[in-house]
Coordinates of C-alpha atoms and ligand atoms in Angstrom, one line a residue:
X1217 CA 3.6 -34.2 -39.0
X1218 CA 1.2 -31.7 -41.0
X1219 CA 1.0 -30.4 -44.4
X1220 CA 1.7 -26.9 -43.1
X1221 CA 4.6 -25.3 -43.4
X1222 CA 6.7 -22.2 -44.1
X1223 CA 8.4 -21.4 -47.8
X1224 CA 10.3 -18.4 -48.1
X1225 CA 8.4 -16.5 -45.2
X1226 CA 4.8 -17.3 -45.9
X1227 CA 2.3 -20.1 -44.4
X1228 CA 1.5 -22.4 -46.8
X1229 CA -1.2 -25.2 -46.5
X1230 CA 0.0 -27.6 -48.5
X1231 CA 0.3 -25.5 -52.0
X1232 CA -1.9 -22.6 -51.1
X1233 CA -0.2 -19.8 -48.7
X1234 CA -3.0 -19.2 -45.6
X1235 CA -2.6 -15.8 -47.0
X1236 CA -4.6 -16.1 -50.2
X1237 CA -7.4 -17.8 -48.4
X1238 CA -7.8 -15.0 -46.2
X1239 CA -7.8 -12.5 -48.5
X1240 CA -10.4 -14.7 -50.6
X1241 CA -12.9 -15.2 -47.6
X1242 CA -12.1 -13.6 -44.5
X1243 CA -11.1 -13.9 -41.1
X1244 CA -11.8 -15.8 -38.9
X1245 CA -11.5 -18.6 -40.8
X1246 CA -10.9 -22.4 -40.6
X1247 CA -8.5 -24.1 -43.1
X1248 CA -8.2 -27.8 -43.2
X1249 CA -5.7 -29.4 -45.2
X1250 CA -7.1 -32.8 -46.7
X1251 CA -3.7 -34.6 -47.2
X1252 CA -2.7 -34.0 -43.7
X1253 CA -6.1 -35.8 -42.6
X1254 CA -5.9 -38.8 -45.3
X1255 CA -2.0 -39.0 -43.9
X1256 CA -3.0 -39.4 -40.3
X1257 CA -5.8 -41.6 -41.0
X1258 CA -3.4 -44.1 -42.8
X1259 CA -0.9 -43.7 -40.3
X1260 CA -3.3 -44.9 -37.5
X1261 CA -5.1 -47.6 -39.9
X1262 CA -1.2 -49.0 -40.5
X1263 CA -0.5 -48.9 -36.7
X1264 CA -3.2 -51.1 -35.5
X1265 CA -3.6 -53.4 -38.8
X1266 CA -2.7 -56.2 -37.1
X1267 CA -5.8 -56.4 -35.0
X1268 CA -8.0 -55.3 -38.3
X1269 CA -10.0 -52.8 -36.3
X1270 CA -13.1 -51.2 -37.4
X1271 CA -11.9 -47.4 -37.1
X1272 CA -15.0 -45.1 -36.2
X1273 CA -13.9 -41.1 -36.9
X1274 CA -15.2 -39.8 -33.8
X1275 CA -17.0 -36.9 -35.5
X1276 CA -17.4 -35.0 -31.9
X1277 CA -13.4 -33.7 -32.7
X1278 CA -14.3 -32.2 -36.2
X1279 CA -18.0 -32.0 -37.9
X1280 CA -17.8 -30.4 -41.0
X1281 CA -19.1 -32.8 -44.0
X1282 CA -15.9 -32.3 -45.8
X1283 CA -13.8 -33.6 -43.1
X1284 CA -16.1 -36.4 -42.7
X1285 CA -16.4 -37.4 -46.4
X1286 CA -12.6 -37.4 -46.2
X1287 CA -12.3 -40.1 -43.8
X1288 CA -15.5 -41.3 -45.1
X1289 CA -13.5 -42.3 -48.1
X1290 CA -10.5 -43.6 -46.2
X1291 CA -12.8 -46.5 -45.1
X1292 CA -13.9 -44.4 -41.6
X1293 CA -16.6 -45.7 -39.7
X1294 CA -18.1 -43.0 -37.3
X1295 CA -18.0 -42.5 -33.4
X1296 CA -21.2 -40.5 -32.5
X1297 CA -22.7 -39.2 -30.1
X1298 CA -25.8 -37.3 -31.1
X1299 CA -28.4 -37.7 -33.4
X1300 CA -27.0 -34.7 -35.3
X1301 CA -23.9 -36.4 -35.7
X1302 CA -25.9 -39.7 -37.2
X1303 CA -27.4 -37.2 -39.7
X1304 CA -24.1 -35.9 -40.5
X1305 CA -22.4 -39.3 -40.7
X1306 CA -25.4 -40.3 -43.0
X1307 CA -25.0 -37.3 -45.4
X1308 CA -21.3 -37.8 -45.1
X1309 CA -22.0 -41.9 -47.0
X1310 CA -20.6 -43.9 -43.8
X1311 CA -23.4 -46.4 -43.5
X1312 CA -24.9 -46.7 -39.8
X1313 CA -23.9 -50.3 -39.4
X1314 CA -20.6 -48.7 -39.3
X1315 CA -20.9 -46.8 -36.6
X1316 CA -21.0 -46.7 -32.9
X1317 CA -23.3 -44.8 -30.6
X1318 CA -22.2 -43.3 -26.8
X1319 CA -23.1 -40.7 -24.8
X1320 CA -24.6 -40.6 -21.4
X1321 CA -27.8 -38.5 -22.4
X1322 CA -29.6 -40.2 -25.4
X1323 CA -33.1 -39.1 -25.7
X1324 CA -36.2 -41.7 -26.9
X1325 CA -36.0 -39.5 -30.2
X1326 CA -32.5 -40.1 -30.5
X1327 CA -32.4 -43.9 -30.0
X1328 CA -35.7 -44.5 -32.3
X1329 CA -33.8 -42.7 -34.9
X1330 CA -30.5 -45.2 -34.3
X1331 CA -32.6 -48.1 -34.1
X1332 CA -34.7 -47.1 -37.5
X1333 CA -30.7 -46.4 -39.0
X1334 CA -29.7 -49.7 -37.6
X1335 CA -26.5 -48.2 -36.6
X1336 CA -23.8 -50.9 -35.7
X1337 CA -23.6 -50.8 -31.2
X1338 CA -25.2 -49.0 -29.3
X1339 CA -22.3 -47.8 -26.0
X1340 CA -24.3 -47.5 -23.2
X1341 CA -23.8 -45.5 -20.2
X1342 CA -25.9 -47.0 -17.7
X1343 CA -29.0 -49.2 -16.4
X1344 CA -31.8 -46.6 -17.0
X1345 CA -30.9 -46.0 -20.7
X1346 CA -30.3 -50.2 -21.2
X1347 CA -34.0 -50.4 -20.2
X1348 CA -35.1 -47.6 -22.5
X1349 CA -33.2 -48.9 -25.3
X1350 CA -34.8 -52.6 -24.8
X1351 CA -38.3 -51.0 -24.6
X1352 CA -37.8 -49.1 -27.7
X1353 CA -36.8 -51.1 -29.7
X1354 CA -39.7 -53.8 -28.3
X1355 CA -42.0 -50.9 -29.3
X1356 CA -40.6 -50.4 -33.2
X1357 CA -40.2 -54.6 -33.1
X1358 CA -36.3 -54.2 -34.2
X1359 CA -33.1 -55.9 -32.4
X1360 CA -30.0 -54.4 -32.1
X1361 CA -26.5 -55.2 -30.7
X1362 CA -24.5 -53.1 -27.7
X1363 CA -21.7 -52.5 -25.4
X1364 CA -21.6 -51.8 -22.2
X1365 CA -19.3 -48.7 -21.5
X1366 CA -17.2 -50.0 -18.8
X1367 CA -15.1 -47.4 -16.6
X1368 CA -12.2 -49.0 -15.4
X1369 CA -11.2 -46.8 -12.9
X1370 CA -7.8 -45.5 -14.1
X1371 CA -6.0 -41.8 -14.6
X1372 CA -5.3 -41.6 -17.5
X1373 CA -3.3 -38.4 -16.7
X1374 CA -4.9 -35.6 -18.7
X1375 CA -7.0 -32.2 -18.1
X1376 CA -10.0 -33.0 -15.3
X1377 CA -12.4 -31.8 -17.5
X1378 CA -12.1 -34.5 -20.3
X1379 CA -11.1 -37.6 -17.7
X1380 CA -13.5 -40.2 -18.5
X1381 CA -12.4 -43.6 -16.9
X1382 CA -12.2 -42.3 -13.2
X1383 CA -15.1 -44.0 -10.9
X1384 CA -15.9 -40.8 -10.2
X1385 CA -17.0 -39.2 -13.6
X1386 CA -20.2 -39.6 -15.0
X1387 CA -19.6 -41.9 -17.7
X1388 CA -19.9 -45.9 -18.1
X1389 CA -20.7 -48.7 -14.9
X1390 CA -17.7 -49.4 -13.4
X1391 CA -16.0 -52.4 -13.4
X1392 CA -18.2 -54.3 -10.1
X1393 CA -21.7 -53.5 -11.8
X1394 CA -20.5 -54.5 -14.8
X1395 CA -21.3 -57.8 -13.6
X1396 CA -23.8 -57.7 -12.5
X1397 CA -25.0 -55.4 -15.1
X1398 CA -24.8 -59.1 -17.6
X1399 CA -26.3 -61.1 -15.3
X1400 CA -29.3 -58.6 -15.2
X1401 CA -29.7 -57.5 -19.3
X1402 CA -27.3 -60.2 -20.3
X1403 CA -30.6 -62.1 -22.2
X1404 CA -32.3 -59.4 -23.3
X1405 CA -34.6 -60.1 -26.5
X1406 CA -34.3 -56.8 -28.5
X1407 CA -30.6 -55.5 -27.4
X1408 CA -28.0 -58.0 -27.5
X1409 CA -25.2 -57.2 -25.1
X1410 CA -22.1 -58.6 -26.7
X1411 CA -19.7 -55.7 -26.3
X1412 CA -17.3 -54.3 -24.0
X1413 CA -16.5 -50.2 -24.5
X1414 CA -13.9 -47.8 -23.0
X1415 CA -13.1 -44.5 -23.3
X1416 CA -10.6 -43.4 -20.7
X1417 CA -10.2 -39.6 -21.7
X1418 CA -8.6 -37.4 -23.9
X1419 CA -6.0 -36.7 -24.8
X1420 CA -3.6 -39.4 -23.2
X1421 CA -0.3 -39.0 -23.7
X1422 CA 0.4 -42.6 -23.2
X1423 CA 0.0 -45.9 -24.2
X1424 CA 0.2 -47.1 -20.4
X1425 CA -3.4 -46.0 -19.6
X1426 CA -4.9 -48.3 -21.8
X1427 CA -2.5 -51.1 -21.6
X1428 CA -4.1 -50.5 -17.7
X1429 CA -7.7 -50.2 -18.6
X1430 CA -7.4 -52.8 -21.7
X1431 CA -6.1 -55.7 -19.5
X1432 CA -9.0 -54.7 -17.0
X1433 CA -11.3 -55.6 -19.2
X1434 CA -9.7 -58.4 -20.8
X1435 CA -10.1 -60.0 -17.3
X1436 CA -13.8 -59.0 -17.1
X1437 CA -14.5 -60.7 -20.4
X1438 CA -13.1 -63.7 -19.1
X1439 CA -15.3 -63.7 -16.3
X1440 CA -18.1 -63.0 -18.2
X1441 CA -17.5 -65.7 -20.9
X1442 CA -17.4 -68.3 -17.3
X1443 CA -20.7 -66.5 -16.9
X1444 CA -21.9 -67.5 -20.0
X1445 CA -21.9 -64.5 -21.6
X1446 CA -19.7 -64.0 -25.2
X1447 CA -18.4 -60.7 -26.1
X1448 CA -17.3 -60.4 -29.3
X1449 CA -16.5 -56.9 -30.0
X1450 CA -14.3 -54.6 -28.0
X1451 CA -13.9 -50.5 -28.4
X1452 CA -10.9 -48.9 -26.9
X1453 CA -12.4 -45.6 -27.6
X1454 CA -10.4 -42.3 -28.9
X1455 CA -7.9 -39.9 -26.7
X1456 CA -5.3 -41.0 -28.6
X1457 CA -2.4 -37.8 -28.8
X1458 CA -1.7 -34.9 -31.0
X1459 CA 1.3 -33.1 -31.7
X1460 CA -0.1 -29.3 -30.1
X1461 CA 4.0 -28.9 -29.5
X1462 CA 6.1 -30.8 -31.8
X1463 CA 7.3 -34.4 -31.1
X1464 CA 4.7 -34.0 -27.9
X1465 CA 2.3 -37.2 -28.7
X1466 CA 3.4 -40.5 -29.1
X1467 CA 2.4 -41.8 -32.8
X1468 CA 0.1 -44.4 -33.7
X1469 CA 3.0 -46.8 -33.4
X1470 CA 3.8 -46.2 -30.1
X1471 CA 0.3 -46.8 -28.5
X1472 CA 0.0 -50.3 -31.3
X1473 CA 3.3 -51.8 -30.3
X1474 CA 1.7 -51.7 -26.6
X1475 CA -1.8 -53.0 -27.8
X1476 CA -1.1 -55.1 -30.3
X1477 CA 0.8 -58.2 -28.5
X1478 CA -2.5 -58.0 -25.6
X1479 CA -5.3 -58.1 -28.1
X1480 CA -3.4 -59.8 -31.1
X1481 CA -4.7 -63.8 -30.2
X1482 CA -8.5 -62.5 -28.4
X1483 CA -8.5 -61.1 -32.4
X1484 CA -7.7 -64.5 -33.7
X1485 CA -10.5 -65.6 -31.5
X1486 CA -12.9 -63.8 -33.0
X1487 CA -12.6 -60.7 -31.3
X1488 CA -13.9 -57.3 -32.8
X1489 CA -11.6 -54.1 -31.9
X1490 CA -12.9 -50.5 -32.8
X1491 CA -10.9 -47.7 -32.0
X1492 CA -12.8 -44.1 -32.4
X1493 CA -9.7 -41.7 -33.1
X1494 CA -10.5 -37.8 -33.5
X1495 CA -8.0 -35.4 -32.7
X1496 CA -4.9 -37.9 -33.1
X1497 CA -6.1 -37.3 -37.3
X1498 CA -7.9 -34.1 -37.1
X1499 CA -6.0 -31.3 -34.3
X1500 CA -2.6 -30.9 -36.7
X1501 CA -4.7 -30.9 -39.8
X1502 CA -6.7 -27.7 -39.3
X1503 CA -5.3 -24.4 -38.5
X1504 CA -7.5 -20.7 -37.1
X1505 CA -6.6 -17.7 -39.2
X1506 CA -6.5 -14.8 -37.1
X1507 CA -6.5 -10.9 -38.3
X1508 CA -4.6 -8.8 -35.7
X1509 CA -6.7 -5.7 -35.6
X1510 CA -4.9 -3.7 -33.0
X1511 CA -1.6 -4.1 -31.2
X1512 CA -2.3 -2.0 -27.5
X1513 CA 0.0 -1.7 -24.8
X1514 CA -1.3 -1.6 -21.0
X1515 CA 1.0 -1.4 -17.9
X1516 CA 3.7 -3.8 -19.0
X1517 CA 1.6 -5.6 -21.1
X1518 CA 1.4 -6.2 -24.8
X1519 CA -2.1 -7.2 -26.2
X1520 CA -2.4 -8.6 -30.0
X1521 CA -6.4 -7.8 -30.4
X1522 CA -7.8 -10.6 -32.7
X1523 CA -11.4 -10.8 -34.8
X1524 CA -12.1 -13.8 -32.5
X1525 CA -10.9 -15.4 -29.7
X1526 CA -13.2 -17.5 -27.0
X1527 CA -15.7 -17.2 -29.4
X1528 CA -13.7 -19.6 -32.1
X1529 CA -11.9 -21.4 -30.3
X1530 CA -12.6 -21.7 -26.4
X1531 CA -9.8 -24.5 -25.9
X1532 CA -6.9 -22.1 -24.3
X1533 CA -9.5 -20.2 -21.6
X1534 CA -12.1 -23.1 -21.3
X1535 CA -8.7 -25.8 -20.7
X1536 CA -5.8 -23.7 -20.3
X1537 CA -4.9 -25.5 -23.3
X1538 CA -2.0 -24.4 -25.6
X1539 CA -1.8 -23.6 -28.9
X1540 CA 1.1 -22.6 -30.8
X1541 CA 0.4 -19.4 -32.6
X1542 CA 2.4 -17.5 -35.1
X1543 CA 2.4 -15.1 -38.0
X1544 CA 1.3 -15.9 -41.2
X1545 CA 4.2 -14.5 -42.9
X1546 CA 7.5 -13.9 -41.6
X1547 CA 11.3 -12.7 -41.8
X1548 CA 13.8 -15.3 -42.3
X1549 CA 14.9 -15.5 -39.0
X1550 CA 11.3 -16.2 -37.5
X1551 CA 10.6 -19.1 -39.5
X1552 CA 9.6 -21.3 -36.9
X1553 CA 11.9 -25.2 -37.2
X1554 CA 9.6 -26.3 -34.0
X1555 CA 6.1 -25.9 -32.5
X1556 CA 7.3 -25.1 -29.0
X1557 CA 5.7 -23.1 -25.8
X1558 CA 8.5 -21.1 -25.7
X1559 CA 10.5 -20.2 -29.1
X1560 CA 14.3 -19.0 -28.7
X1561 CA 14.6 -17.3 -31.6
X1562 CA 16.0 -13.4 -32.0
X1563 CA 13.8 -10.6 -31.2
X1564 CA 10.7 -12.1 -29.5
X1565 CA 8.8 -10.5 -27.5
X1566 CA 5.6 -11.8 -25.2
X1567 CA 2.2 -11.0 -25.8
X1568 CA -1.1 -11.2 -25.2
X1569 CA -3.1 -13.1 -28.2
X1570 CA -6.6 -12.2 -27.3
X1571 CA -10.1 -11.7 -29.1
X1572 CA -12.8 -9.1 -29.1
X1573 CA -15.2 -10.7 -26.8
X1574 CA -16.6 -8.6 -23.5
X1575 CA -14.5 -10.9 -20.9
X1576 CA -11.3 -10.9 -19.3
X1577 CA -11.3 -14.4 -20.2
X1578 CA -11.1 -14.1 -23.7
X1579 CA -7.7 -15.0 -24.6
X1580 CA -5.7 -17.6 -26.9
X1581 CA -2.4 -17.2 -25.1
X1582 CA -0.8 -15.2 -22.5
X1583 CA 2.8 -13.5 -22.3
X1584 CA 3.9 -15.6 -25.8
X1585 CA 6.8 -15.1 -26.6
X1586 CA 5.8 -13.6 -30.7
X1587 CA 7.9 -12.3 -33.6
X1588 CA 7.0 -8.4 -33.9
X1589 CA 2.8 -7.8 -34.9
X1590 CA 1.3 -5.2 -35.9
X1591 CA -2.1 -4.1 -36.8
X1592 CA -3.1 -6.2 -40.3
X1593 CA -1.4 -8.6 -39.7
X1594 CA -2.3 -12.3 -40.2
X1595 CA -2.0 -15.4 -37.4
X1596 CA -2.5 -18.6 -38.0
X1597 CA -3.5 -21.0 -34.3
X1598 CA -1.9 -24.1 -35.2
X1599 CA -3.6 -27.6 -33.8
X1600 CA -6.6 -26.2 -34.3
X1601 CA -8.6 -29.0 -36.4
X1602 CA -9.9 -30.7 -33.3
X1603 CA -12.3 -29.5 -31.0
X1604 CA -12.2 -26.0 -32.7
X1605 CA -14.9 -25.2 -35.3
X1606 CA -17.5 -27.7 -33.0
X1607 CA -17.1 -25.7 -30.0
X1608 CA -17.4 -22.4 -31.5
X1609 CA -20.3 -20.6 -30.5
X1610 CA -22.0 -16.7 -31.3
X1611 CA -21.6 -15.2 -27.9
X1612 CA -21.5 -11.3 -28.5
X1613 CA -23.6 -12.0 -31.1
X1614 CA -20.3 -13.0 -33.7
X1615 CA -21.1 -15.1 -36.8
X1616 CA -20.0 -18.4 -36.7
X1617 CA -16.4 -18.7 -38.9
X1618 CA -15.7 -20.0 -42.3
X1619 CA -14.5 -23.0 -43.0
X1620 CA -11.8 -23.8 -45.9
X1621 CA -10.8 -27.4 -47.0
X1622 CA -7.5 -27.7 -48.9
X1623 CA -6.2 -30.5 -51.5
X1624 CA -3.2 -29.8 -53.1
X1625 CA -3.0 -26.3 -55.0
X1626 CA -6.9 -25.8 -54.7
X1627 CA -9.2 -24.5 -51.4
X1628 CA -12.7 -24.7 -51.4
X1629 CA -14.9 -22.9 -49.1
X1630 CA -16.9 -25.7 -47.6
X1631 CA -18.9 -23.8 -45.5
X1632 CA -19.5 -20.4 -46.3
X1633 CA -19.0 -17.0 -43.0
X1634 CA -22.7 -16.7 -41.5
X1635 CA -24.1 -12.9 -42.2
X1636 CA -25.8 -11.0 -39.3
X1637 CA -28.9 -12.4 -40.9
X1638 CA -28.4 -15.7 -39.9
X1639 CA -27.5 -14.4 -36.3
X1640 CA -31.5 -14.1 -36.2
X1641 CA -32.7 -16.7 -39.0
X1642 CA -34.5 -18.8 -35.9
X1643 CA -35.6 -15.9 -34.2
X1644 CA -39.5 -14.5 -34.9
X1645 CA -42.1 -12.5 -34.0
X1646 CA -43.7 -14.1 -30.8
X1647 CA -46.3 -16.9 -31.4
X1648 CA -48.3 -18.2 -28.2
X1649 CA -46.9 -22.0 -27.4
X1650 CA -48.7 -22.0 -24.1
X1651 CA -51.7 -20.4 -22.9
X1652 CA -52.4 -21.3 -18.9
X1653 CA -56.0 -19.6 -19.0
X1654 CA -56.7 -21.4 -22.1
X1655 CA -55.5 -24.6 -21.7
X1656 CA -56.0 -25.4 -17.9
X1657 CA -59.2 -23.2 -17.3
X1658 CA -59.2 -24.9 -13.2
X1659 CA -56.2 -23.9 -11.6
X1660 CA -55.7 -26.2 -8.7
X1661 CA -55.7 -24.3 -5.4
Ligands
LLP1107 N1 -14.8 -41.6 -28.0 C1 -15.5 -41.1 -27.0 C2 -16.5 -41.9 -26.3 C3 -15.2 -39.8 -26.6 O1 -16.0 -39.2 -25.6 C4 -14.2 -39.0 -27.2 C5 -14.0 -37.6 -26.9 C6 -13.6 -39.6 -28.3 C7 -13.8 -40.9 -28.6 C8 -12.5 -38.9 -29.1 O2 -11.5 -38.4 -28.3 P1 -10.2 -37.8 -29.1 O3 -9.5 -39.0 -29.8 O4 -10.6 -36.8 -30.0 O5 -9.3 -37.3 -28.0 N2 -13.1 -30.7 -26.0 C9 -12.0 -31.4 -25.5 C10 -12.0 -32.9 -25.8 C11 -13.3 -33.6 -25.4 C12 -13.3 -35.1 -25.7 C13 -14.6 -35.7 -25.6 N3 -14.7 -37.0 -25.9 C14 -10.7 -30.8 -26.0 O6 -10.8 -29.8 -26.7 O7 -9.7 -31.2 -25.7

C-alpha cells in the first residue's frame, strides 16, 4: 500500500524512522516518501495501459516541486487548474502540451498565459469562458484545441462538498447543452473543440460512477460525430480512491477492468483517454508529523494538544474526513497490522487529537481510540499526502509547515519551515494605490 511502516516500535518511512526527521527539522512537518509515489504511479499507469492514456498528475492534490518532478519523471502529464499550477508544472519539466487545463474561473491573464504555453486542452466550464477563450486567442493570433467539460448528472456517492457531476454543481454544461453547445462553437477558428471531459468528484469509491457517466458520454459522442462533429480525445478526470483505512479504495485494477472493455475499440479508433489521478498516487504517500505538547483532561474528555491542527490540515473539520493517526513510536503490542477507524487492540483509550488554533473546530479526530500519549510525544496523520500541504493556510498567524521528501535511507528538506518573518514578507508600510480627490477631482452628485 505505502512505504510506511512500523520496525521494532518506530515509524519508519521507507529507511528513515519519522523520528529522525523531526528531530532534524521540526514539527509540523510533511514527509513524503518517493517510492510510495513512483509505486502508485506505475500501478495506475499498468492498470489502464491498455487504453494508452495520457496521465495528467492533477497537481491540485499535492504541489510541492519535488512531488511533481517525481511524477514528472514517471512520464506525468499535469492536471491544472491555475496559472500557478502551469508555472509549477513548468519548473517541475512537464511540457504544457502535456497538460490539461479546467477550472470554472480562468481569468484573461490566466488563459493568455496557457495560450502563450501552448498547453495541450483547454476543459472548459461554460459558454462565457468558450467565447473568451476564442477571442483571446484571436487577439494573440494563436489556435488551440479543447474539451468541453460535460456534467453527466450522476452521484457519484462521495462528500457534498467535492461532488462535481451533479446538474446541480457549478461545474461543466450538462449533457442537453452540450449539444447545442457544438452546434454553436463547434467551428470555431482559434479553439478547436474536439474533446469531451468529466470529472464526477472525488473521491469515488467505485468504478460504477464512471462506467455511468463514461457510457453517457460515449453516447453523446456518437451524436455528435452524426452532427458532424469528431472528438478525438476523452478525459475521465481524477477521484479515483485512496486507502485513508486499509483495503478501503478499490485499486487501479478494479476501476480499469470496468473501463477498459467500454473504451478499449473507441481507442483503436483513434480515441485519446487522459485520466488526471491525484490522491489515488499521492494521499498514502505523505504523512503530518505531529508534536503532542500537552495531554489535558476536561469533563470526561481527553484532549491530545497538537503544534497544528486546522491550520495543516483542514480535511477532518472542513470534511469530517478521517485520518488514521497514531504514535510515532510504540510498544509491541500497539503496532498497528491495519489502518482502521476503530483499532481493538489492548489498552486504548479515546481522545481528542486537536491543534492550537482559537476554534472549537480545530480538531484532527474526536474520541479515537489511541495507545497512551503524553506530552513529547510524536504522531504521525497518515493519508495525509493529498489535499494536505495545499490547503494549509497561516490562520493565527502559524508558519506554513515543512516539507520532507524521502528516497530510500536519505530525506531532503524540500521546502524549508517559514520564520515569523515571512509571516509579514508581503506586508509594508502603506503606499497610496488610490486617491479619489486626486484622481476623480468631479465627483458626480
Ligand atoms: N480533475 C479535476 C477536474 C478535479 O477537480 C480534481 C479534484 C481532480 C482531477 C483530482 O481528484 P483526485 O483524484 O485527487 O480525487 N480537497 C478535497 C478534494 C477536492 C478535489 C477537487 N478536485 C479533499 O481533501 O478531499
Amino acid at each position: 500500500m505505502d512505504h510506511f511502516s512500523y520496525q521494532d516500535g518506530n515509524l519508519y518511512c521507507e529507511a528513515v524512522t519519522v523520528a529522525a526527521i523531526a528531530q532534524q527539522v521540526g514539527t509540523p512537518c510533511y514527509v513524503y516518501s518517493r517510492a510510495t509515489l513512483t509505486d502508485h504511479y506505475a500501478r495506475f499507469a499498468k492498470a489502464f495501459a491498455a487504453l494508452d492514456p495520457l496521465i495528467c498528475y492533477s497537481i491540485k492534490s499535492s504541489a510541492n516541486l519535488a512531488v511533481c518532478r517525481a511524477l514528472a519523471e514517471c512520464g506525468a502529464g499535469m492536471d491544472l487548474v491555475s496559472g500557478g499550477e502551469l508555472h509549477r508544472a513548468r519548473l517541475a519539466g512537464v511540457d504544457p502540451k502535456r497538460c490539461v487545463y479546467a477550472g470554472v474561473g480562468k481569468t484573461d491573464a490566466e488563459i493568455s498565459l496557457a495560450l502563450e504555453a501552448e498547453v495541450g486542452w483547454f476543459n472548459i466550464e461554460s459558454e462565457g469562458e468558450f467565447e473568451n477563450i476564442s477571442r483571446i486567442a484571436a487577439r494573440m493570433n494563436r489556435r488551440c484545441q479543447a474539451a468541453l467539460r460535460v456534467n453527466p448528472d450522476v452521484d457519484p456517492q462521495t462528500h457534498r462538498y467535492t461532488t462535481t457531476g451533479k446538474k446541480e454543481t457549478k461545474f461543466g454544461v450538462d449533457l442537453d447543452r452540450a449539444r447545442a453547445f457544438f452546434d454553436t462553437y463547434g467551428g470555431d477558428r482559434h479553439c478547436a473543440l474536439t474533446g469531451i471531459h468529466l470529472h464526477i468528484g472525488s473521491p469515488v469509491y467505485s468504478a460504477k460512477p464512471y462506467v455511468q457517466s463514461t457510457t453517457k458520454v460515449l453516447r453523446l459522442i456518437d451524436e455528435l460525430a452524426a452532427r458532424g462533429y469528431r472528438i478525438d480525445m476523452l478525459d475521465l478526470g481524477g477521484g479515483f480512491g485512496a486507502d485513508y483505512v486499509t483495503d478501503q479504495a478499490p485499486l487501479a485494477s478494479e476501476y480499469a477492468r470496468e473501463l477498459v472493455p467500454l473504451l478499449a475499440d473507441r481507442v483503436k479508433d483513434g480515441l485519446k483517454i487522459i485520466l488526471e489521478p491525484g490522491r489515488t498516487i499521492t494521499a498514502n504517500a505523505g504523512v503530518l508529523l505531529l508534536r503532542v505538547l500537552y495531554v489535558k483532561k476536561s469533563g470526561t474528555k481527553t484532549f491530545a494538544i497538537c503544534d497544528g491542527g486546522m491550520n495543516v490540515l483542514i480535511r477532518p473539520s472542513h470534511y469530517g474526513a478521517f485520518h488514521f493517526i497514531w504514535p510515532c513510536r510504540v510498544a509491541r503490542e500497539h503496532v498497528p497490522r491495519q489502518r482502521r477507524q476503530q483499532m481493538d487492540l489492548p489498552g486504548l483509550a479515546p481522545v481528542d487529537v486537536v491543534g492550537p488554533i482559537c476554534e472549537t473546530g480545530d480538531f484532527l479526530a474526536i474520541d479515537r481510540l489511541l495507545p497512551p500519549v503524553n506530552r513529547g510525544d510524536l504522531l504521525a496523520v497518515f493519508s495525509s499526502g493529498a489535499y494536505g500541504m495545499v490547503m494549509a493556510s497561516r490562520y493565527n498567524s502559524m508558519p506554513l509547515p515543512a516539507e520532507v521528501m524521502v528516497t530510500g535511507d536519505t530525506a531532503m528538506l524540500v521546502r524549508r519551515r517559514e520564520s515569523y518573518d515571512d509571516l509579514t514578507a508581503h506586508e509594508q508600510e502603506p503606499e497610496v494605490v488610490l486617491n479619489i480627490k486626486r484622481s476623480n477631482p468631479k465627483p458626480g452628485p
